PDB file of C-alpha atoms in Angstrom:
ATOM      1  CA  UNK A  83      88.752  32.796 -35.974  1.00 57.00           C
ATOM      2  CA  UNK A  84      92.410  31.335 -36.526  1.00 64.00           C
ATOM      3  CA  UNK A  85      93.037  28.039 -35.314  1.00 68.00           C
ATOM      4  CA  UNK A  86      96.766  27.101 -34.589  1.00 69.00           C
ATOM      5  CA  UNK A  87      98.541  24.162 -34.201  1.00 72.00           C
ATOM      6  CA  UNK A  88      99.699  23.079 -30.663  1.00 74.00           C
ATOM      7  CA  UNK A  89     103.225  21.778 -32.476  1.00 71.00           C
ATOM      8  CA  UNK A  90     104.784  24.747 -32.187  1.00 63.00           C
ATOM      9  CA  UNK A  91     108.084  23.419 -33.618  1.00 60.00           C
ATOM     10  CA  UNK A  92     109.111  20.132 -35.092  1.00 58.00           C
ATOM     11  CA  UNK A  93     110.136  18.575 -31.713  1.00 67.00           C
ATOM     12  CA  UNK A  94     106.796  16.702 -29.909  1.00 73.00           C
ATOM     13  CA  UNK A  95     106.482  16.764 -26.459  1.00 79.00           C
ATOM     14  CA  UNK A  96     105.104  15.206 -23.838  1.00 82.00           C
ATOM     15  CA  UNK A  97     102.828  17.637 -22.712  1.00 84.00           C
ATOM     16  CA  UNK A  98     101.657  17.673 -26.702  1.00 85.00           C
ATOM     17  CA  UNK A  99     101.562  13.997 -27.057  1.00 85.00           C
ATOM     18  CA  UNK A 100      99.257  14.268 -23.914  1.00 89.00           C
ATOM     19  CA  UNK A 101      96.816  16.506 -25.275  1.00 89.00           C
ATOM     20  CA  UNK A 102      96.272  14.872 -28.742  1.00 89.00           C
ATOM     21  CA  UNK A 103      96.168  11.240 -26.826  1.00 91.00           C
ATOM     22  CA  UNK A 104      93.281  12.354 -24.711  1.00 93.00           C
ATOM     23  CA  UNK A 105      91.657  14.604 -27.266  1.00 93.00           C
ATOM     24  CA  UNK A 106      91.651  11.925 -29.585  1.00 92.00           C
ATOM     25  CA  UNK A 107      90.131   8.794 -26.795  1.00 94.00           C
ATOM     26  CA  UNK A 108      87.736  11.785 -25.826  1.00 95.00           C
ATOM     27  CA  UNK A 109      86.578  11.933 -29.415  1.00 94.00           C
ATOM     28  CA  UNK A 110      86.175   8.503 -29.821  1.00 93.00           C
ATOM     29  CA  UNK A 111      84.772   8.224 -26.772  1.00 94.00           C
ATOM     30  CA  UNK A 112      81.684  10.586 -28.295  1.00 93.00           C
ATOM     31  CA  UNK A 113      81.253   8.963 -31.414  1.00 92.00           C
ATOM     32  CA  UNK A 114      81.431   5.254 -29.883  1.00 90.00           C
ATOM     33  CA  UNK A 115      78.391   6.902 -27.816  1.00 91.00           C
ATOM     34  CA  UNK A 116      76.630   8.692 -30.906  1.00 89.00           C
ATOM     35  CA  UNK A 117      76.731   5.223 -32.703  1.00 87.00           C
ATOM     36  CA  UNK A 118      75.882   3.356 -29.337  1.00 85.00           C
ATOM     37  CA  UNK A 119      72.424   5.684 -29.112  1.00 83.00           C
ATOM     38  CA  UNK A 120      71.699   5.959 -32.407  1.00 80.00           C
ATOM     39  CA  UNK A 121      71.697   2.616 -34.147  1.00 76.00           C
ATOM     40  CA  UNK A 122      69.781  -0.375 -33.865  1.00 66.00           C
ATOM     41  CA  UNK A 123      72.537  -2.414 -34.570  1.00 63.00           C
ATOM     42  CA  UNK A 124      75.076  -2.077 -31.951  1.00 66.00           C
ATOM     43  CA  UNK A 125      78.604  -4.097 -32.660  1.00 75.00           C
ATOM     44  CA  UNK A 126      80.470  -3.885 -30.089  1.00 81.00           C
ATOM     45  CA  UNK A 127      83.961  -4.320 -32.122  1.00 81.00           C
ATOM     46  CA  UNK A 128      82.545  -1.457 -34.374  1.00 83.00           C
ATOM     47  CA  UNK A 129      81.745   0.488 -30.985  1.00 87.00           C
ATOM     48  CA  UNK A 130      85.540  -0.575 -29.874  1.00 88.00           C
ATOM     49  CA  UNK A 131      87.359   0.753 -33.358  1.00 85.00           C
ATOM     50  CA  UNK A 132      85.350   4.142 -33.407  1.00 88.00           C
ATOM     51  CA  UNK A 133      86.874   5.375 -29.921  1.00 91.00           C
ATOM     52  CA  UNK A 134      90.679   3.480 -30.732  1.00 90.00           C
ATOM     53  CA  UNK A 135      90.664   4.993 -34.250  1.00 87.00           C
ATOM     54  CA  UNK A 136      91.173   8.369 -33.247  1.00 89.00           C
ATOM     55  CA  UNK A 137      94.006   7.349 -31.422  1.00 90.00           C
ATOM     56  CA  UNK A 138      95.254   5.447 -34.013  1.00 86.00           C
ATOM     57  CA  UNK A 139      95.309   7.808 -37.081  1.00 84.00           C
ATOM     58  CA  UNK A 140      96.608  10.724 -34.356  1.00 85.00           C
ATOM     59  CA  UNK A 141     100.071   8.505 -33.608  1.00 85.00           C
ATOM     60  CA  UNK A 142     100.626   7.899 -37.514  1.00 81.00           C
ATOM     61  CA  UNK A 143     100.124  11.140 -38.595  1.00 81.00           C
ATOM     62  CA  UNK A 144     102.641  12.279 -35.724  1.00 81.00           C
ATOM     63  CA  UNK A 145     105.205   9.384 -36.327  1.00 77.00           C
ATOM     64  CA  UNK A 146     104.853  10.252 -40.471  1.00 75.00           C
ATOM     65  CA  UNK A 147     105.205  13.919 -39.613  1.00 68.00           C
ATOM     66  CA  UNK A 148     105.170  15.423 -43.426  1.00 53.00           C
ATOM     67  CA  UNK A 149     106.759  12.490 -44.946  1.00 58.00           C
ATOM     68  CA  UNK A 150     105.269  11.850 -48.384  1.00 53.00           C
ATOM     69  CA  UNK A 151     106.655   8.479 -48.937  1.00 59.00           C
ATOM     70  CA  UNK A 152     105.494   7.275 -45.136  1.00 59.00           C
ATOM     71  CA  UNK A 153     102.290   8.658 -45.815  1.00 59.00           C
ATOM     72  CA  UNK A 154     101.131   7.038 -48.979  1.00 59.00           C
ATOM     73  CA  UNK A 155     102.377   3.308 -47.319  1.00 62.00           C
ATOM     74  CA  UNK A 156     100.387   4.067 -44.265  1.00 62.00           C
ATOM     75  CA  UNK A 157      97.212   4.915 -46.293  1.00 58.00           C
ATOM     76  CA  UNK A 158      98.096   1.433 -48.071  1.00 60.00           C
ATOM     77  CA  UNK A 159      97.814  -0.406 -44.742  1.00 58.00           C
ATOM     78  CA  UNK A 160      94.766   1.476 -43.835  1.00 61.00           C
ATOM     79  CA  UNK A 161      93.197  -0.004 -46.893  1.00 56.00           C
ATOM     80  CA  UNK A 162      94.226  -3.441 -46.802  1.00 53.00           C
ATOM     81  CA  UNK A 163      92.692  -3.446 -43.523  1.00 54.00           C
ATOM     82  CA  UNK A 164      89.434  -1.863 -44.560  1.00 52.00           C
ATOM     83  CA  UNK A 165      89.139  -4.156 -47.709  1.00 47.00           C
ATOM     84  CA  UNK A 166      89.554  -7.371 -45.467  1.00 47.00           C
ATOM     85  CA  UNK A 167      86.633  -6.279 -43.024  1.00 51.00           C
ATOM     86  CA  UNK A 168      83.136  -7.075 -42.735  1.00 53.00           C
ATOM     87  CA  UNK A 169      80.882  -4.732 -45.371  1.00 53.00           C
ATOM     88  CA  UNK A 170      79.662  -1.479 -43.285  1.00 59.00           C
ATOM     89  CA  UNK A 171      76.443   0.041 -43.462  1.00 69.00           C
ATOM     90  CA  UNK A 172      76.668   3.459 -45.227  1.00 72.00           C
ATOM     91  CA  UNK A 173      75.879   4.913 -42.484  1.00 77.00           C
ATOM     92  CA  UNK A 174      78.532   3.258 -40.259  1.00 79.00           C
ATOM     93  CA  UNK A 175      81.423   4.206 -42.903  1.00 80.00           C
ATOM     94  CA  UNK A 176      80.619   7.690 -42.473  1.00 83.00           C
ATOM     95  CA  UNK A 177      80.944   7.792 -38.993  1.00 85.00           C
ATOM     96  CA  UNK A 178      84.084   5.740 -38.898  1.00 85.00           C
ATOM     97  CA  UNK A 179      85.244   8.089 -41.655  1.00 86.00           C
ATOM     98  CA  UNK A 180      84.517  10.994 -39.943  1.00 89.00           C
ATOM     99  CA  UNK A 181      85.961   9.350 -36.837  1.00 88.00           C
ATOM    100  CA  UNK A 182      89.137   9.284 -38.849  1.00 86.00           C
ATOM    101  CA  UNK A 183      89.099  12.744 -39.935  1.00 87.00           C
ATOM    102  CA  UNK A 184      89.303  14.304 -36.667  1.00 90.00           C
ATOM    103  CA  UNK A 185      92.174  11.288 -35.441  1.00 87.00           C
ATOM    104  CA  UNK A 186      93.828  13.515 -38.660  1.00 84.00           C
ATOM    105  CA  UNK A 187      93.066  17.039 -37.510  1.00 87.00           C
ATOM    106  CA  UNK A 188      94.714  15.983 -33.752  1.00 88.00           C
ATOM    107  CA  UNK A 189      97.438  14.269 -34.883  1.00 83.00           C
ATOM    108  CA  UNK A 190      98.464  17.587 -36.979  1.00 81.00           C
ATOM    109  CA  UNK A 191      98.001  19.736 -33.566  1.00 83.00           C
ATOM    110  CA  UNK A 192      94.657  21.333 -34.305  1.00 87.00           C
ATOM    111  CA  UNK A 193      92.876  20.145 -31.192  1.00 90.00           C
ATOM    112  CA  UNK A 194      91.163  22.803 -30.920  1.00 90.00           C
ATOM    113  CA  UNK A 195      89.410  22.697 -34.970  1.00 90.00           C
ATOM    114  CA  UNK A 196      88.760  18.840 -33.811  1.00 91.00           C
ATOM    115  CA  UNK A 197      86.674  19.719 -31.212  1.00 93.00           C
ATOM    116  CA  UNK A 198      84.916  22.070 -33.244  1.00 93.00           C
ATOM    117  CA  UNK A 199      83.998  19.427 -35.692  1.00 93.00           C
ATOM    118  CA  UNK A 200      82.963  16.875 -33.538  1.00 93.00           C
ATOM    119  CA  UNK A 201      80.291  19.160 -32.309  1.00 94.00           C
ATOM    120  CA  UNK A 202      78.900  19.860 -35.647  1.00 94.00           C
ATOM    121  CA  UNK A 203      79.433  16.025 -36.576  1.00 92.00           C
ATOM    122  CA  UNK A 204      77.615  15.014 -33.750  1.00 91.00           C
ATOM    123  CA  UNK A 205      74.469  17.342 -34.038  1.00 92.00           C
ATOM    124  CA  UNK A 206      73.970  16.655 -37.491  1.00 90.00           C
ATOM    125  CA  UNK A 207      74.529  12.639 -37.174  1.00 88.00           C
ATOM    126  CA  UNK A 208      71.968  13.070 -33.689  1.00 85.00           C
ATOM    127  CA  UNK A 209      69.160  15.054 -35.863  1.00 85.00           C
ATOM    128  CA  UNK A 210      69.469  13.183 -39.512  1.00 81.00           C
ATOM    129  CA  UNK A 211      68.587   9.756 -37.380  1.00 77.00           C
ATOM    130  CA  UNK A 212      65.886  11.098 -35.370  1.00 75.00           C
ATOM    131  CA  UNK A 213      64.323  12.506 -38.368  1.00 72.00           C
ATOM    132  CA  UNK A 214      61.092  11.631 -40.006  1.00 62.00           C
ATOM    133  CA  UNK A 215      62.469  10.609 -43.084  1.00 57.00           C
ATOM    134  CA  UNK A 216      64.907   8.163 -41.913  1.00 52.00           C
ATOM    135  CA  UNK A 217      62.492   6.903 -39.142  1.00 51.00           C
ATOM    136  CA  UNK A 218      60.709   5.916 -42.190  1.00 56.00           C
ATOM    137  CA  UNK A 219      63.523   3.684 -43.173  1.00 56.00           C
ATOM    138  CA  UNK A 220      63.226   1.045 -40.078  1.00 61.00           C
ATOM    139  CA  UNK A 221      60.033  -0.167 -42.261  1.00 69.00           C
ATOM    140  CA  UNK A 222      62.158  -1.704 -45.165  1.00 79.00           C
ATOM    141  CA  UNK A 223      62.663  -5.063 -44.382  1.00 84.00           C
ATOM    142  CA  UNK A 224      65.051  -7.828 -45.863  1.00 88.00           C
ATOM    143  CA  UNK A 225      62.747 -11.110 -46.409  1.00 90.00           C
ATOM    144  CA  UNK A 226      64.084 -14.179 -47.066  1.00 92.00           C
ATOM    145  CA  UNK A 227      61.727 -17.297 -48.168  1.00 93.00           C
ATOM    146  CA  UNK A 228      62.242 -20.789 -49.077  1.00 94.00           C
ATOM    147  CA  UNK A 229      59.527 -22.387 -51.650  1.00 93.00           C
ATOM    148  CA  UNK A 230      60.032 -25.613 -53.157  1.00 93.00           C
ATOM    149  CA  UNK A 231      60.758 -25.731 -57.054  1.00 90.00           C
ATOM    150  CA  UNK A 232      57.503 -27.028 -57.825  1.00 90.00           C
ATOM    151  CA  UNK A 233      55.981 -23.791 -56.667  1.00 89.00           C
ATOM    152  CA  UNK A 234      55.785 -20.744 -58.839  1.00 89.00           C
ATOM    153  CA  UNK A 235      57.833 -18.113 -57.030  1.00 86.00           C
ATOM    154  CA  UNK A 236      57.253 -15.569 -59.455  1.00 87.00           C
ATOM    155  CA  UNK A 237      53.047 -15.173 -58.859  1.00 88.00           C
ATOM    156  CA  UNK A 238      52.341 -17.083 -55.645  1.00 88.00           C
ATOM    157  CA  UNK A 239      52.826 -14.049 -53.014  1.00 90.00           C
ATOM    158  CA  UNK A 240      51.248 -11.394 -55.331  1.00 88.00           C
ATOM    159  CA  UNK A 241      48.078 -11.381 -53.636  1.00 89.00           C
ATOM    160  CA  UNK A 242      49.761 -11.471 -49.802  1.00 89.00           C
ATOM    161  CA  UNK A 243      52.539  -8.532 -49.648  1.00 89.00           C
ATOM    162  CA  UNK A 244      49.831  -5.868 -51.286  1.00 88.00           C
ATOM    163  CA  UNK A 245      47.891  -6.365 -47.850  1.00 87.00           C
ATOM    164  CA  UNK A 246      50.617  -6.279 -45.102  1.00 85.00           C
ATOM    165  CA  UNK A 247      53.711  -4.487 -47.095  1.00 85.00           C
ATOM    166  CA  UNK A 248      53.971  -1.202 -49.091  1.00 84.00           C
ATOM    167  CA  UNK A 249      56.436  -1.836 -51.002  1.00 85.00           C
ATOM    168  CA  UNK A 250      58.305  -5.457 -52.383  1.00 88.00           C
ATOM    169  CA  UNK A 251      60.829  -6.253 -54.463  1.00 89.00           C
ATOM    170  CA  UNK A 252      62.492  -9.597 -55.879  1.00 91.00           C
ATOM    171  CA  UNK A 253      66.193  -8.719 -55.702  1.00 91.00           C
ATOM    172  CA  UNK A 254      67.501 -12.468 -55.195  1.00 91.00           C
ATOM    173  CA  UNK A 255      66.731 -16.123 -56.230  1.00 92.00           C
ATOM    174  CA  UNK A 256      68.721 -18.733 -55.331  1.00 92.00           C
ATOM    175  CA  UNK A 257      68.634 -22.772 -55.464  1.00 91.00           C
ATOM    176  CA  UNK A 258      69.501 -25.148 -52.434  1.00 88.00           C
ATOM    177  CA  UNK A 259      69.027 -28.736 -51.427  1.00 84.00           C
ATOM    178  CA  UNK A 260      70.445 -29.206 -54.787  1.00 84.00           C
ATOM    179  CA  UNK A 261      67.917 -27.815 -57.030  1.00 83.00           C
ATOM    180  CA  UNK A 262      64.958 -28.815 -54.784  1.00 90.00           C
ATOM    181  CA  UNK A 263      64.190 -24.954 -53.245  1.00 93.00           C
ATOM    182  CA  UNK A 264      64.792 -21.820 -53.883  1.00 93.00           C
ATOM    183  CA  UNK A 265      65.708 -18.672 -51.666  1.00 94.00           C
ATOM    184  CA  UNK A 266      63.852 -15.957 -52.298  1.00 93.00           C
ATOM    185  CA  UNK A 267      65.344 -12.903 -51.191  1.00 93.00           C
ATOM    186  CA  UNK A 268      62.956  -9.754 -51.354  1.00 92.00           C
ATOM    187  CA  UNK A 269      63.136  -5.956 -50.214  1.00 89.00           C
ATOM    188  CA  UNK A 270      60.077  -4.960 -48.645  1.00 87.00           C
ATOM    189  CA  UNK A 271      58.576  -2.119 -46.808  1.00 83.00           C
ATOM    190  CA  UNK A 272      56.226  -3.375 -43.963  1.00 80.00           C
ATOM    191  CA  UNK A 273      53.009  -1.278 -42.857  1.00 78.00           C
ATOM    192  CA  UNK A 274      53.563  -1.892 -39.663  1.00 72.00           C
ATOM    193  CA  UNK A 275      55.173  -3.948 -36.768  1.00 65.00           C
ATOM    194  CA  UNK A 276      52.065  -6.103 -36.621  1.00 63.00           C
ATOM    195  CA  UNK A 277      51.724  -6.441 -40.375  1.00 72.00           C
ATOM    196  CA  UNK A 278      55.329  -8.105 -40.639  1.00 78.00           C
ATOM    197  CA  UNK A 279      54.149 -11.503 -38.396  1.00 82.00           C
ATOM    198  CA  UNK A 280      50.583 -11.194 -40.211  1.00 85.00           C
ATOM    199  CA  UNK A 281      52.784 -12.136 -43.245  1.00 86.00           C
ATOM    200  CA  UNK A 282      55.221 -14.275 -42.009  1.00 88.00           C
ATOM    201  CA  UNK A 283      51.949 -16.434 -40.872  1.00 89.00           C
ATOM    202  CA  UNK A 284      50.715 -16.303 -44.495  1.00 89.00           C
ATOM    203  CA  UNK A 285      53.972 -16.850 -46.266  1.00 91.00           C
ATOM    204  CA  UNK A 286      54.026 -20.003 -44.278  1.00 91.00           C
ATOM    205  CA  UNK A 287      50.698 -20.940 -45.441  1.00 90.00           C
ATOM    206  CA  UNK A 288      51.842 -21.244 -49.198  1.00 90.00           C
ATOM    207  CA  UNK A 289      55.515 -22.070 -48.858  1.00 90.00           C
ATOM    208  CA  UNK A 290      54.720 -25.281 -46.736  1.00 87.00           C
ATOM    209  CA  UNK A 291      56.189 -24.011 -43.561  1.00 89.00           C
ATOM    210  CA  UNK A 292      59.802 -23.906 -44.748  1.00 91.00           C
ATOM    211  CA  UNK A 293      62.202 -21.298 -43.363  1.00 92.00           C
ATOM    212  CA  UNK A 294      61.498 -18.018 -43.201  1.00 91.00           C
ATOM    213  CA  UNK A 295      63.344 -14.900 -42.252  1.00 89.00           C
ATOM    214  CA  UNK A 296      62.895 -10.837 -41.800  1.00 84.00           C
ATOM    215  CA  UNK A 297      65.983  -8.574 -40.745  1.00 81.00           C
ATOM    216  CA  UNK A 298      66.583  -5.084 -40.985  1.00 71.00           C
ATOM    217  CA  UNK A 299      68.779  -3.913 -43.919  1.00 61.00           C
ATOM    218  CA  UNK A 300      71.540  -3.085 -41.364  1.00 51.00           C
ATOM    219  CA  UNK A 301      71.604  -6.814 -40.012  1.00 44.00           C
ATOM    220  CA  UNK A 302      72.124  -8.048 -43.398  1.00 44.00           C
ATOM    221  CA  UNK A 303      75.494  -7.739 -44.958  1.00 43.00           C
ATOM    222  CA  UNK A 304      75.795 -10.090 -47.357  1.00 42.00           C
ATOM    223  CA  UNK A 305      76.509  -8.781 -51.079  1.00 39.00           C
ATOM    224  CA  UNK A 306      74.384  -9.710 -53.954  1.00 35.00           C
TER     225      UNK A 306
END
């Protein structure tokens, strides 16, 4: 199979600039959707920049149209703006990358190789995150605890996250109330969706009821 471009010369018109516009809001459309049924944490500006994207990479591409110089000072911008943006989930820069690509593959006329893609994208993003594997992965946990600095952080849950968690790790410590806590930050892996108040209840009962909190690794996008 050969796949063409639909720029058939160097002029662009407006039936063209038709085509890639609503090839690339219909791709956009699809993966704001893919992300939209697939995630458990749905942002709507991230939902918002995956359909516009598209769009977006298609009109530079066709306004740099093979100039070198252009080119490089566009891919500039596009990092300046991805450097000053909230951290993304891995899994969210792949899709907006991929979202990208195909903005690319339109805005050089191959509408038809976009589509294409966009099928396979979306049937492997669809089965990977209904997998058992990564179904496995809405278990780990972020848990964040606040002892007081007369309490020995480094023992006093040992005999509490073997009963409700698989797994736990110590990845951040932290003072506050200058000096007089600690934030604990830990990784864990729960056992189940009861287990995770079960230890809420009996981190509570040894950190004297000070704050405690459990997101999903997603919500949390803070860098240590």
């Amino acid at each position: 199979m050969i796949f063409d471009s639909i720029f058939s010369d160097t002029s662009l018109t407006l039936q063209t600039a038709l085509i890639c516009s609503a090839s690339s809001l219909l791709i956009g459309v699809v993966f704001g959707l893919i992300y939209r049924f697939t995630s458990k944490t749905r942002s709507k500006s991230l939902i918002f920049s995956l359909i516009f994207l598209p769009l977006a990479v298609q009109t530079v591409i066709i306004a740099v149209n093979g100039n070198i110089g252009a080119g490089i000072a566009v891919a500039g911008a596009f990092a300046l703006v991805r450097f000053r943006s909230v951290p993304a989930s891995a899994k969210e820069i792949t899709l907006m990358f991929s979202d990208m690509a195909l903005g690319l593959l339109v805005g050089s006329g191959y509408v038809t190789l976009a589509f294409l893609m966009l099928a396979v994208f979306a049937l492997l993003y669809i089965a990977l995150s209904f997998l058992p594997l990564t179904r496995e992965a809405d278990r780990v946990k972020k848990l964040k605890v606040t002892v007081p600095e007369n309490l020995d952080y480094t023992t006093v849950f040992d005999d509490v996250f073997p009963l409700y968690a698989r797994k736990n790790k110590l990845v951040k410590v932290k003072t506050s109330g200058l000096g007089t806590l600690y934030e604990l930050t830990y990784e864990i892996e729960v056992k189940d969706a009861i287990d995770e108040k079960k230890l809420i209840d009996e981190i509570r009962l040894r950190n004297g009821n000070l704050p405690v909190m459990c997101t999903f690794q997603e919500l949390d996008r803070e860098e240590f």
